[in-house]
mmCIF file of C-alpha atoms and ligand atoms in Angstrom:
data_model
loop_
_atom_site.group_PDB
_atom_site.id
_atom_site.type_symbol
_atom_site.label_atom_id
_atom_site.label_comp_id
_atom_site.label_asym_id
_atom_site.label_seq_id
_atom_site.Cartn_x
_atom_site.Cartn_y
_atom_site.Cartn_z
ATOM 1 C CA MET A 219 121.031 -149.168 -19.562
ATOM 2 C CA SER A 220 118.239 -148.729 -16.717
ATOM 3 C CA ASN A 221 115.783 -145.905 -16.785
ATOM 4 C CA ASN A 222 113.152 -144.763 -14.459
ATOM 5 C CA LEU A 223 110.010 -145.010 -16.547
ATOM 6 C CA ASP A 224 107.065 -146.777 -15.220
ATOM 7 C CA ILE A 225 105.959 -148.656 -18.309
ATOM 8 C CA ALA A 226 102.757 -150.169 -16.930
ATOM 9 C CA SER A 227 101.492 -146.683 -16.046
ATOM 10 C CA ILE A 228 102.594 -145.333 -19.442
ATOM 11 C CA ARG A 229 100.624 -148.100 -21.079
ATOM 12 C CA ASN A 230 97.579 -146.892 -19.240
ATOM 13 C CA ASP A 231 97.924 -143.651 -21.056
ATOM 14 C CA PHE A 232 97.325 -145.332 -24.484
ATOM 15 C CA PRO A 233 93.679 -146.522 -24.685
ATOM 16 C CA ILE A 234 94.257 -148.590 -27.886
ATOM 17 C CA LEU A 235 96.771 -150.871 -26.210
ATOM 18 C CA ASN A 236 93.636 -152.599 -24.568
ATOM 19 C CA GLU A 237 92.173 -153.589 -28.059
ATOM 20 C CA ILE A 238 91.681 -157.358 -28.499
ATOM 21 C CA VAL A 239 92.907 -158.550 -32.028
ATOM 22 C CA ASN A 240 91.973 -161.941 -33.216
ATOM 23 C CA GLY A 241 91.130 -162.942 -29.543
ATOM 24 C CA LYS A 242 94.530 -161.764 -28.384
ATOM 25 C CA GLN A 243 95.662 -158.597 -26.629
ATOM 26 C CA LEU A 244 97.078 -156.278 -29.254
ATOM 27 C CA VAL A 245 100.970 -156.284 -29.441
ATOM 28 C CA TYR A 246 101.651 -153.085 -31.412
ATOM 29 C CA PHE A 247 105.155 -153.212 -33.116
ATOM 30 C CA ASP A 248 104.425 -150.943 -36.047
ATOM 31 C CA ASN A 249 105.533 -147.748 -34.533
ATOM 32 C CA ALA A 250 107.888 -146.783 -37.341
ATOM 33 C CA ALA A 251 104.752 -146.409 -39.471
ATOM 34 C CA THR A 252 102.742 -144.450 -36.903
ATOM 35 C CA THR A 253 102.763 -144.417 -32.968
ATOM 36 C CA GLN A 254 99.845 -144.673 -30.882
ATOM 37 C CA LYS A 255 98.330 -141.581 -29.160
ATOM 38 C CA PRO A 256 98.138 -141.003 -25.375
ATOM 39 C CA ARG A 257 94.941 -139.977 -23.819
ATOM 40 C CA LEU A 258 95.876 -136.310 -23.427
ATOM 41 C CA VAL A 259 96.332 -135.899 -27.131
ATOM 42 C CA LEU A 260 92.906 -137.449 -27.784
ATOM 43 C CA ASP A 261 91.466 -135.052 -25.031
ATOM 44 C CA ALA A 262 93.149 -132.125 -26.741
ATOM 45 C CA LEU A 263 91.504 -133.044 -30.023
ATOM 46 C CA SER A 264 88.083 -133.448 -28.614
ATOM 47 C CA GLY A 265 88.652 -130.530 -26.301
ATOM 48 C CA TYR A 266 89.331 -128.335 -29.307
ATOM 49 C CA TYR A 267 86.327 -129.380 -31.006
ATOM 50 C CA GLU A 268 84.059 -129.156 -28.211
ATOM 51 C CA HIS A 269 85.038 -125.804 -26.800
ATOM 52 C CA TYR A 270 86.888 -123.487 -29.239
ATOM 53 C CA ASN A 271 86.684 -124.777 -32.797
ATOM 54 C CA ALA A 272 86.917 -121.613 -34.966
ATOM 55 C CA ASN A 273 88.780 -120.557 -37.980
ATOM 56 C CA ILE A 274 92.049 -118.873 -37.012
ATOM 57 C CA HIS A 275 93.807 -115.500 -37.563
ATOM 58 C CA ARG A 276 90.903 -113.587 -39.170
ATOM 59 C CA GLY A 277 88.230 -113.790 -36.500
ATOM 60 C CA ILE A 278 87.877 -111.454 -33.744
ATOM 61 C CA HIS A 279 85.374 -113.260 -31.717
ATOM 62 C CA HIS A 280 86.219 -115.283 -28.487
ATOM 63 C CA LEU A 281 86.469 -118.670 -30.006
ATOM 64 C CA ALA A 282 88.711 -117.570 -32.988
ATOM 65 C CA GLU A 283 91.023 -115.683 -30.674
ATOM 66 C CA LYS A 284 91.364 -118.908 -28.405
ATOM 67 C CA ALA A 285 91.960 -121.099 -31.411
ATOM 68 C CA THR A 286 94.531 -118.658 -32.951
ATOM 69 C CA SER A 287 96.361 -118.504 -29.645
ATOM 70 C CA ALA A 288 96.468 -122.242 -29.269
ATOM 71 C CA PHE A 289 97.601 -122.750 -32.812
ATOM 72 C CA GLU A 290 100.499 -120.229 -32.362
ATOM 73 C CA GLN A 291 101.282 -121.724 -29.191
ATOM 74 C CA SER A 292 101.979 -125.022 -30.841
ATOM 75 C CA ARG A 293 104.244 -123.369 -33.302
ATOM 76 C CA ARG A 294 106.413 -121.968 -30.367
ATOM 77 C CA ARG A 295 106.266 -125.435 -28.808
ATOM 78 C CA LEU A 296 107.607 -126.917 -32.033
ATOM 79 C CA GLN A 297 110.223 -124.197 -32.400
ATOM 80 C CA ALA A 298 111.454 -125.316 -28.902
ATOM 81 C CA PHE A 299 111.316 -128.874 -29.748
ATOM 82 C CA LEU A 300 113.804 -128.513 -32.628
ATOM 83 C CA ASN A 301 115.683 -125.383 -30.889
ATOM 84 C CA ALA A 302 114.918 -123.387 -33.985
ATOM 85 C CA PRO A 303 115.993 -119.667 -33.617
ATOM 86 C CA LEU A 304 112.515 -118.184 -34.608
ATOM 87 C CA PRO A 305 108.825 -119.088 -34.551
ATOM 88 C CA GLU A 306 108.294 -118.067 -38.107
ATOM 89 C CA GLU A 307 110.853 -120.643 -39.309
ATOM 90 C CA ILE A 308 108.305 -123.277 -38.300
ATOM 91 C CA ILE A 309 105.888 -123.978 -41.232
ATOM 92 C CA PHE A 310 102.972 -126.214 -40.604
ATOM 93 C CA THR A 311 102.609 -128.979 -43.151
ATOM 94 C CA TYR A 312 100.586 -132.073 -43.772
ATOM 95 C CA GLY A 313 103.722 -134.234 -42.813
ATOM 96 C CA THR A 314 107.222 -135.089 -43.825
ATOM 97 C CA THR A 315 106.226 -135.739 -47.357
ATOM 98 C CA ASP A 316 104.533 -132.321 -47.621
ATOM 99 C CA GLY A 317 107.545 -130.614 -46.270
ATOM 100 C CA ILE A 318 109.858 -132.176 -48.650
ATOM 101 C CA ASN A 319 107.786 -131.560 -51.664
ATOM 102 C CA LEU A 320 107.516 -127.780 -50.394
ATOM 103 C CA VAL A 321 111.197 -127.487 -50.684
ATOM 104 C CA ALA A 322 111.667 -129.336 -53.838
ATOM 105 C CA SER A 323 109.062 -127.390 -55.431
ATOM 106 C CA SER A 324 109.846 -123.972 -54.150
ATOM 107 C CA TYR A 325 113.496 -123.905 -53.391
ATOM 108 C CA GLY A 326 114.306 -126.408 -56.164
ATOM 109 C CA ARG A 327 112.383 -124.732 -58.902
ATOM 110 C CA THR A 328 113.796 -121.369 -57.956
ATOM 111 C CA PHE A 329 117.299 -122.042 -57.250
ATOM 112 C CA LEU A 330 118.325 -125.127 -59.201
ATOM 113 C CA LYS A 331 119.150 -125.174 -62.826
ATOM 114 C CA ALA A 332 120.109 -127.620 -65.703
ATOM 115 C CA GLY A 333 123.324 -129.531 -64.836
ATOM 116 C CA ASP A 334 123.087 -128.909 -61.133
ATOM 117 C CA GLU A 335 123.417 -131.938 -58.845
ATOM 118 C CA VAL A 336 121.181 -133.248 -56.073
ATOM 119 C CA ILE A 337 122.340 -135.876 -53.725
ATOM 120 C CA ILE A 338 120.183 -138.460 -51.778
ATOM 121 C CA SER A 339 120.989 -141.776 -50.430
ATOM 122 C CA THR A 340 120.243 -145.476 -51.053
ATOM 123 C CA MET A 341 118.186 -145.661 -47.854
ATOM 124 C CA GLU A 342 115.733 -142.870 -48.614
ATOM 125 C CA HIS A 343 112.015 -143.298 -48.187
ATOM 126 C CA HIS A 344 110.058 -142.748 -51.401
ATOM 127 C CA SER A 345 109.060 -139.409 -50.044
ATOM 128 C CA ASN A 346 112.610 -138.227 -50.219
ATOM 129 C CA ILE A 347 113.250 -139.761 -53.726
ATOM 130 C CA VAL A 348 110.252 -139.034 -55.875
ATOM 131 C CA PRO A 349 110.083 -135.187 -55.278
ATOM 132 C CA TRP A 350 113.723 -134.755 -56.386
ATOM 133 C CA GLN A 351 113.136 -137.009 -59.271
ATOM 134 C CA MET A 352 110.412 -134.982 -60.302
ATOM 135 C CA LEU A 353 112.364 -131.740 -59.805
ATOM 136 C CA CYS A 354 115.417 -133.184 -61.701
ATOM 137 C CA GLU A 355 113.301 -134.251 -64.669
ATOM 138 C CA GLU A 356 111.759 -130.839 -64.894
ATOM 139 C CA LYS A 357 114.841 -128.694 -64.470
ATOM 140 C CA GLY A 358 117.436 -130.972 -66.091
ATOM 141 C CA CYS A 359 119.343 -131.618 -62.860
ATOM 142 C CA ILE A 360 121.291 -134.730 -62.010
ATOM 143 C CA LEU A 361 120.263 -137.024 -59.017
ATOM 144 C CA LYS A 362 123.221 -138.956 -57.430
ATOM 145 C CA ILE A 363 122.908 -141.570 -54.872
ATOM 146 C CA ILE A 364 125.155 -142.254 -51.638
ATOM 147 C CA PRO A 365 125.779 -145.894 -51.482
ATOM 148 C CA ILE A 366 125.556 -148.097 -48.182
ATOM 149 C CA ASN A 367 127.585 -150.958 -46.853
ATOM 150 C CA ASP A 368 126.020 -154.394 -45.909
ATOM 151 C CA GLU A 369 125.366 -153.283 -42.378
ATOM 152 C CA GLY A 370 123.195 -150.460 -43.734
ATOM 153 C CA GLU A 371 125.596 -147.629 -43.037
ATOM 154 C CA LEU A 372 126.129 -144.670 -45.543
ATOM 155 C CA LEU A 373 129.711 -144.908 -47.195
ATOM 156 C CA MET A 374 130.931 -141.523 -46.317
ATOM 157 C CA ASP A 375 134.023 -141.776 -48.562
ATOM 158 C CA GLU A 376 131.846 -142.285 -51.464
ATOM 159 C CA TYR A 377 129.649 -139.381 -50.305
ATOM 160 C CA GLU A 378 132.710 -137.148 -50.338
ATOM 161 C CA LYS A 379 133.498 -138.214 -53.987
ATOM 162 C CA LEU A 380 129.933 -137.166 -55.160
ATOM 163 C CA LEU A 381 130.270 -133.696 -53.742
ATOM 164 C CA THR A 382 131.398 -131.249 -56.394
ATOM 165 C CA GLU A 383 130.815 -127.453 -56.948
ATOM 166 C CA ARG A 384 127.871 -128.518 -58.942
ATOM 167 C CA THR A 385 126.083 -130.006 -55.888
ATOM 168 C CA LYS A 386 123.414 -127.634 -54.957
ATOM 169 C CA PHE A 387 121.261 -129.654 -52.674
ATOM 170 C CA VAL A 388 121.715 -132.743 -50.422
ATOM 171 C CA SER A 389 118.566 -134.402 -48.982
ATOM 172 C CA VAL A 390 119.021 -137.391 -46.594
ATOM 173 C CA VAL A 391 117.203 -139.218 -43.957
ATOM 174 C CA HIS A 392 118.307 -138.661 -40.370
ATOM 175 C CA VAL A 393 117.183 -141.994 -39.219
ATOM 176 C CA SER A 394 116.184 -144.879 -41.692
ATOM 177 C CA ASN A 395 112.643 -146.244 -41.285
ATOM 178 C CA SER A 396 113.555 -149.526 -42.744
ATOM 179 C CA LEU A 397 117.059 -150.213 -41.119
ATOM 180 C CA GLY A 398 116.912 -147.908 -37.989
ATOM 181 C CA THR A 399 120.374 -146.531 -39.063
ATOM 182 C CA ILE A 400 121.208 -143.136 -37.485
ATOM 183 C CA ASN A 401 123.154 -141.294 -40.141
ATOM 184 C CA PRO A 402 126.108 -138.976 -39.263
ATOM 185 C CA VAL A 403 124.129 -135.994 -40.457
ATOM 186 C CA LYS A 404 126.220 -133.393 -38.798
ATOM 187 C CA GLU A 405 129.195 -134.404 -40.860
ATOM 188 C CA ILE A 406 126.895 -134.777 -43.996
ATOM 189 C CA ILE A 407 125.866 -131.283 -43.478
ATOM 190 C CA ALA A 408 129.390 -129.838 -42.844
ATOM 191 C CA LYS A 409 130.705 -131.355 -46.066
ATOM 192 C CA ALA A 410 127.707 -130.210 -48.184
ATOM 193 C CA HIS A 411 128.166 -126.685 -46.817
ATOM 194 C CA ALA A 412 131.749 -126.760 -47.769
ATOM 195 C CA VAL A 413 130.879 -126.967 -51.469
ATOM 196 C CA GLY A 414 128.008 -124.456 -51.026
ATOM 197 C CA ALA A 415 125.068 -126.956 -51.073
ATOM 198 C CA LYS A 416 122.040 -126.667 -48.914
ATOM 199 C CA VAL A 417 120.835 -129.705 -46.831
ATOM 200 C CA LEU A 418 117.292 -130.977 -45.926
ATOM 201 C CA LEU A 419 116.926 -133.685 -43.322
ATOM 202 C CA ASP A 420 114.017 -136.092 -43.425
ATOM 203 C CA GLY A 421 113.333 -136.382 -39.533
ATOM 204 C CA ALA A 422 110.236 -138.564 -39.742
ATOM 205 C CA GLN A 423 111.920 -141.289 -37.775
ATOM 206 C CA ALA A 424 114.651 -139.283 -35.811
ATOM 207 C CA SER A 425 112.024 -136.863 -34.163
ATOM 208 C CA SER A 426 110.738 -139.573 -31.821
ATOM 209 C CA HIS A 427 113.961 -141.126 -30.791
ATOM 210 C CA LEU A 428 116.684 -138.487 -30.844
ATOM 211 C CA HIS A 429 117.154 -134.973 -29.157
ATOM 212 C CA LEU A 430 116.952 -132.567 -32.030
ATOM 213 C CA ASP A 431 118.784 -129.283 -32.381
ATOM 214 C CA VAL A 432 118.624 -127.604 -35.623
ATOM 215 C CA GLN A 433 121.055 -124.989 -34.696
ATOM 216 C CA ASP A 434 123.593 -127.500 -33.616
ATOM 217 C CA LEU A 435 123.130 -129.662 -36.646
ATOM 218 C CA ASP A 436 123.150 -126.322 -38.868
ATOM 219 C CA CYS A 437 120.809 -128.070 -41.368
ATOM 220 C CA ASP A 438 118.868 -125.623 -43.669
ATOM 221 C CA PHE A 439 115.711 -127.561 -43.668
ATOM 222 C CA TYR A 440 114.161 -130.285 -41.458
ATOM 223 C CA SER A 441 110.773 -132.080 -42.337
ATOM 224 C CA LEU A 442 108.928 -134.251 -39.799
ATOM 225 C CA SER A 443 105.503 -135.811 -38.966
ATOM 226 C CA LEU A 444 103.692 -135.439 -35.671
ATOM 227 C CA HIS A 445 101.992 -138.924 -36.069
ATOM 228 C CA LYS A 446 105.273 -140.572 -35.495
ATOM 229 C CA ILE A 447 105.858 -138.703 -32.206
ATOM 230 C CA TYR A 448 102.696 -139.716 -30.504
ATOM 231 C CA GLY A 449 100.711 -136.904 -32.225
ATOM 232 C CA PRO A 450 97.779 -136.654 -34.652
ATOM 233 C CA THR A 451 97.866 -137.750 -38.135
ATOM 234 C CA GLY A 452 97.834 -135.429 -41.067
ATOM 235 C CA MET A 453 100.148 -132.682 -39.723
ATOM 236 C CA GLY A 454 103.828 -132.027 -39.522
ATOM 237 C CA ILE A 455 106.234 -129.122 -39.798
ATOM 238 C CA LEU A 456 108.945 -127.855 -41.997
ATOM 239 C CA TYR A 457 111.774 -125.924 -40.268
ATOM 240 C CA GLY A 458 113.730 -123.662 -42.597
ATOM 241 C CA LYS A 459 116.358 -121.145 -41.963
ATOM 242 C CA LYS A 460 114.642 -117.746 -42.301
ATOM 243 C CA GLU A 461 116.871 -116.246 -45.073
ATOM 244 C CA LEU A 462 116.159 -119.321 -47.247
ATOM 245 C CA LEU A 463 112.439 -119.338 -46.458
ATOM 246 C CA ASP A 464 112.269 -115.483 -47.151
ATOM 247 C CA ALA A 465 113.815 -115.969 -50.499
ATOM 248 C CA MET A 466 111.450 -118.855 -51.481
ATOM 249 C CA PRO A 467 108.265 -118.167 -53.307
ATOM 250 C CA PRO A 468 104.972 -119.662 -52.202
ATOM 251 C CA TYR A 469 104.333 -123.247 -53.004
ATOM 252 C CA ARG A 470 100.544 -123.124 -52.849
ATOM 253 C CA GLY A 471 98.342 -120.000 -53.511
ATOM 254 C CA GLY A 472 94.994 -119.207 -51.677
ATOM 255 C CA GLY A 473 93.703 -117.690 -48.516
ATOM 256 C CA GLU A 474 95.798 -116.832 -45.572
ATOM 257 C CA MET A 475 99.193 -116.690 -47.604
ATOM 258 C CA ILE A 476 98.561 -113.238 -49.125
ATOM 259 C CA LYS A 477 98.831 -109.697 -47.939
ATOM 260 C CA GLU A 478 96.702 -108.075 -50.685
ATOM 261 C CA VAL A 479 94.899 -109.536 -53.695
ATOM 262 C CA THR A 480 93.870 -107.838 -56.813
ATOM 263 C CA PHE A 481 93.142 -109.239 -60.229
ATOM 264 C CA GLU A 482 96.497 -107.690 -61.467
ATOM 265 C CA LYS A 483 98.707 -108.645 -58.691
ATOM 266 C CA THR A 484 98.929 -110.388 -55.319
ATOM 267 C CA THR A 485 101.432 -109.588 -52.510
ATOM 268 C CA TYR A 486 102.355 -112.299 -50.309
ATOM 269 C CA ASN A 487 102.047 -112.646 -46.641
ATOM 270 C CA GLU A 488 105.198 -112.826 -44.453
ATOM 271 C CA LEU A 489 106.644 -115.876 -42.969
ATOM 272 C CA PRO A 490 105.300 -118.348 -41.790
ATOM 273 C CA TYR A 491 101.848 -117.608 -43.431
ATOM 274 C CA LYS A 492 103.330 -117.343 -46.924
ATOM 275 C CA PHE A 493 103.681 -121.138 -47.101
ATOM 276 C CA GLU A 494 100.369 -121.912 -45.271
ATOM 277 C CA ALA A 495 97.626 -121.350 -47.761
ATOM 278 C CA GLY A 496 94.035 -122.295 -46.797
ATOM 279 C CA THR A 497 92.539 -123.395 -43.511
ATOM 280 C CA PRO A 498 95.236 -125.462 -41.862
ATOM 281 C CA ASN A 499 94.789 -128.590 -39.707
ATOM 282 C CA ILE A 500 93.811 -126.531 -36.669
ATOM 283 C CA ALA A 501 92.742 -129.405 -34.392
ATOM 284 C CA ASP A 502 95.710 -131.634 -35.060
ATOM 285 C CA VAL A 503 98.073 -128.545 -34.768
ATOM 286 C CA VAL A 504 96.785 -127.609 -31.391
ATOM 287 C CA ALA A 505 96.855 -131.395 -30.110
ATOM 288 C CA ALA A 506 100.523 -131.662 -31.278
ATOM 289 C CA LYS A 507 101.655 -129.598 -28.490
ATOM 290 C CA TYR A 508 100.294 -132.090 -26.071
ATOM 291 C CA ALA A 509 102.113 -134.964 -27.693
ATOM 292 C CA LEU A 510 105.457 -133.005 -27.311
ATOM 293 C CA ASP A 511 104.583 -132.213 -23.760
ATOM 294 C CA TYR A 512 103.964 -135.982 -23.184
ATOM 295 C CA VAL A 513 107.313 -136.845 -24.640
ATOM 296 C CA ASP A 514 109.079 -134.056 -22.639
ATOM 297 C CA THR A 515 107.472 -135.358 -19.326
ATOM 298 C CA LEU A 516 108.823 -138.835 -19.924
ATOM 299 C CA GLY A 517 111.996 -137.443 -21.116
ATOM 300 C CA LYS A 518 113.454 -138.355 -24.572
ATOM 301 C CA GLU A 519 116.582 -139.738 -22.996
ATOM 302 C CA ASN A 520 114.604 -142.044 -20.787
ATOM 303 C CA ILE A 521 112.419 -143.196 -23.917
ATOM 304 C CA ALA A 522 115.448 -143.795 -25.939
ATOM 305 C CA ALA A 523 117.027 -145.863 -23.114
ATOM 306 C CA HIS A 524 114.066 -147.887 -22.834
ATOM 307 C CA GLU A 525 113.744 -148.505 -26.595
ATOM 308 C CA HIS A 526 117.467 -149.330 -26.787
ATOM 309 C CA LYS A 527 116.901 -152.021 -24.026
ATOM 310 C CA LEU A 528 114.006 -153.518 -26.162
ATOM 311 C CA LEU A 529 116.054 -153.452 -29.348
ATOM 312 C CA GLU A 530 119.086 -155.256 -27.636
ATOM 313 C CA TYR A 531 116.628 -157.778 -26.149
ATOM 314 C CA ALA A 532 115.011 -158.477 -29.389
ATOM 315 C CA THR A 533 118.284 -158.522 -31.392
ATOM 316 C CA GLU A 534 119.553 -161.104 -28.978
ATOM 317 C CA ALA A 535 116.184 -163.096 -28.826
ATOM 318 C CA VAL A 536 115.928 -163.590 -32.629
ATOM 319 C CA LYS A 537 119.500 -165.170 -32.782
ATOM 320 C CA ASP A 538 117.602 -168.452 -31.834
ATOM 321 C CA ILE A 539 115.464 -168.462 -34.856
ATOM 322 C CA GLU A 540 117.060 -170.491 -37.535
ATOM 323 C CA GLY A 541 117.460 -168.873 -41.116
ATOM 324 C CA LEU A 542 116.693 -165.421 -39.620
ATOM 325 C CA ARG A 543 118.760 -162.584 -40.951
ATOM 326 C CA ILE A 544 118.627 -158.947 -39.586
ATOM 327 C CA ILE A 545 118.642 -156.278 -42.342
ATOM 328 C CA GLY A 546 120.200 -153.256 -40.986
ATOM 329 C CA GLN A 547 123.108 -153.778 -38.406
ATOM 330 C CA ALA A 548 124.504 -150.262 -38.068
ATOM 331 C CA LYS A 549 126.540 -149.435 -35.156
ATOM 332 C CA GLU A 550 124.369 -146.556 -34.446
ATOM 333 C CA LYS A 551 120.622 -147.409 -34.617
ATOM 334 C CA VAL A 552 117.134 -146.832 -33.155
ATOM 335 C CA SER A 553 114.627 -149.461 -32.184
ATOM 336 C CA VAL A 554 113.838 -150.845 -35.549
ATOM 337 C CA LEU A 555 114.313 -154.562 -36.011
ATOM 338 C CA SER A 556 114.057 -155.536 -39.740
ATOM 339 C CA PHE A 557 114.604 -159.089 -40.833
ATOM 340 C CA VAL A 558 114.110 -161.917 -43.369
ATOM 341 C CA ILE A 559 113.739 -165.661 -42.618
ATOM 342 C CA ASP A 560 114.864 -168.118 -45.319
ATOM 343 C CA GLY A 561 111.839 -169.767 -47.120
ATOM 344 C CA ILE A 562 109.131 -167.576 -45.567
ATOM 345 C CA HIS A 563 107.649 -164.796 -47.577
ATOM 346 C CA HIS A 564 107.269 -161.536 -45.514
ATOM 347 C CA GLN A 565 103.659 -161.140 -46.412
ATOM 348 C CA ASP A 566 102.664 -164.572 -44.989
ATOM 349 C CA MET A 567 104.768 -163.632 -41.929
ATOM 350 C CA GLY A 568 102.612 -160.498 -41.460
ATOM 351 C CA VAL A 569 99.342 -162.438 -41.935
ATOM 352 C CA LEU A 570 100.166 -165.169 -39.368
ATOM 353 C CA LEU A 571 101.481 -162.762 -36.761
ATOM 354 C CA ASP A 572 98.499 -160.597 -37.204
ATOM 355 C CA GLN A 573 96.270 -163.805 -36.377
ATOM 356 C CA GLN A 574 98.267 -163.885 -33.003
ATOM 357 C CA GLY A 575 97.401 -160.228 -32.369
ATOM 358 C CA ILE A 576 100.877 -159.128 -33.323
ATOM 359 C CA ALA A 577 101.078 -155.867 -35.713
ATOM 360 C CA VAL A 578 104.371 -155.724 -37.601
ATOM 361 C CA ARG A 579 104.914 -154.075 -40.805
ATOM 362 C CA THR A 580 105.850 -156.284 -43.871
ATOM 363 C CA GLY A 581 107.044 -155.325 -47.354
ATOM 364 C CA HIS A 582 109.276 -152.597 -48.924
ATOM 365 C CA HIS A 583 108.552 -149.969 -46.137
ATOM 366 C CA CYS A 584 108.439 -147.227 -48.971
ATOM 367 C CA THR A 585 112.126 -148.061 -49.656
ATOM 368 C CA GLN A 586 112.161 -150.163 -52.751
ATOM 369 C CA PRO A 587 115.586 -149.070 -53.929
ATOM 370 C CA LEU A 588 116.983 -149.959 -50.385
ATOM 371 C CA MET A 589 115.364 -153.491 -50.666
ATOM 372 C CA ARG A 590 116.880 -154.022 -54.069
ATOM 373 C CA ARG A 591 120.309 -153.002 -52.723
ATOM 374 C CA PHE A 592 119.833 -156.044 -50.372
ATOM 375 C CA ASN A 593 118.444 -158.225 -53.101
ATOM 376 C CA ILE A 594 115.090 -158.793 -51.316
ATOM 377 C CA THR A 595 111.596 -157.542 -51.943
ATOM 378 C CA GLY A 596 110.811 -156.670 -48.420
ATOM 379 C CA THR A 597 111.317 -157.376 -44.701
ATOM 380 C CA THR A 598 109.299 -158.040 -41.491
ATOM 381 C CA ARG A 599 109.860 -155.004 -39.365
ATOM 382 C CA ALA A 600 109.111 -154.770 -35.663
ATOM 383 C CA SER A 601 109.675 -151.205 -34.474
ATOM 384 C CA PHE A 602 109.442 -150.403 -30.761
ATOM 385 C CA ALA A 603 108.056 -147.422 -28.894
ATOM 386 C CA VAL A 604 107.944 -146.225 -25.250
ATOM 387 C CA TYR A 605 104.908 -148.406 -24.301
ATOM 388 C CA ASN A 606 106.451 -151.665 -25.585
ATOM 389 C CA THR A 607 107.729 -154.471 -23.127
ATOM 390 C CA THR A 608 110.119 -157.352 -23.177
ATOM 391 C CA GLU A 609 107.196 -159.541 -22.474
ATOM 392 C CA GLU A 610 105.602 -158.419 -25.958
ATOM 393 C CA ILE A 611 108.975 -159.291 -27.555
ATOM 394 C CA ASP A 612 108.730 -162.700 -26.065
ATOM 395 C CA LEU A 613 105.319 -163.056 -27.654
ATOM 396 C CA LEU A 614 106.940 -161.914 -30.868
ATOM 397 C CA ILE A 615 109.552 -164.798 -30.603
ATOM 398 C CA GLN A 616 106.889 -167.285 -29.802
ATOM 399 C CA GLY A 617 104.922 -166.148 -32.691
ATOM 400 C CA LEU A 618 107.872 -166.519 -35.144
ATOM 401 C CA HIS A 619 108.682 -170.029 -33.826
ATOM 402 C CA LYS A 620 104.953 -170.846 -34.512
ATOM 403 C CA VAL A 621 105.077 -169.241 -38.038
ATOM 404 C CA LYS A 622 108.235 -171.350 -38.730
ATOM 405 C CA ARG A 623 106.438 -174.565 -37.601
ATOM 406 C CA MET A 624 103.600 -173.764 -39.981
ATOM 407 C CA LEU A 625 105.466 -172.771 -43.085
ATOM 408 C CA GLY A 626 109.016 -173.824 -42.477
HETATM 409 C C1 LIG B 235 107.037 -142.109 -42.447
HETATM 410 C C2 LIG B 235 108.281 -141.545 -43.212
HETATM 411 C C3 LIG B 235 108.072 -140.554 -44.128
HETATM 412 C C4 LIG B 235 106.759 -140.038 -44.668
HETATM 413 O O1 LIG B 235 106.092 -139.554 -43.568
HETATM 414 P P1 LIG B 235 104.560 -139.066 -43.895
HETATM 415 O O2 LIG B 235 104.096 -138.740 -42.528
HETATM 416 O O3 LIG B 235 103.841 -140.184 -44.566
HETATM 417 O O4 LIG B 235 104.589 -137.869 -44.767
HETATM 418 C C5 LIG B 235 109.353 -140.141 -44.744
HETATM 419 N N1 LIG B 235 110.367 -140.455 -44.347
HETATM 420 C C6 LIG B 235 110.579 -141.359 -43.385
HETATM 421 C C7 LIG B 235 111.911 -141.926 -42.936
HETATM 422 C C8 LIG B 235 109.541 -142.028 -42.783
HETATM 423 O O5 LIG B 235 109.709 -142.946 -41.828
#
């Protein structure tokens, strides 16, 4: 597939790509862990601190008004990004993990009871496993797991068998960080709704690769992190349907989330502030808007097409490497290439590639149960973003050959 992106000029937007690592120009293939930030996001961060740093919502001075307006503009920008019906359905969080914990703690504790069932999948990130385990332990609920096939695809027949009238919640990853699999979430949601269950999607990976439309998906909750979409660390959002968020109690207490406090009783603020206790991550929220503008300027379809080309190129190129096995060969997948090589431990692989200036992720990628499913302890994962090139993939392939000569 061709696309009209000028990758050389895009690379110029990311200052960090000029870094020299171990005497070599950095090759950054750890984008599924976090993406790099374009200059306009960095400028937005320093611009906020240099020109209008102030605490939001309560101040009436000029800087506070400017900061508040930029903060709320970001909320509307994220609303548009997800095609959410209302701005108050966008809750600012510290990231995907925080959003999932919010739902498990607030919705889960309020509406689930002993004997109710929660469904997740084999390919969940720990952040979409542990909060549900904690909830199930506390409430006496039952956690059920959708199995996968050897390609790394969910077994939808098995999923249907798990659904019963006791299923109250389904929480699945939209796109797997370890395998790249794009899950058939629309179907998952429709089937869950048919038995009356609510659905959360972990959108940490999907948000940088796929067009998102929460109304079309009809998901009840969607959690994501901006640092994986060329935005700052330490912030994300939780989308939730208004009627659900309205019915949910606050998750943390403090300033900002209240209407009135007396020692006898506190009344809570309305949405979205009810869930945003304390001073939020104002600078990062403000800068997030610029990351989304950047993505929109390039066009998500163009980004996806370029990444797809890189994935196909890399998938083909690694076929030459003897003993290499790709983990995750779903028909529908994003630009994540996870693999193991016979006789070479992933950790040694990571160290030796780093010596050549190539940043990959090695290990279990916060998906230990998934690694167990494949009978491995971890993989080497190269994950591609818009600024990566086929020349960099050639360097990776050379690097892998070198590692094989050294260790094989
Ligand atoms: C990164 C990631 C998370 C966790 O995101 P945080 O930003 O660390 O909260 C959850 N799920 C998936 C699929 C991820 O890739």
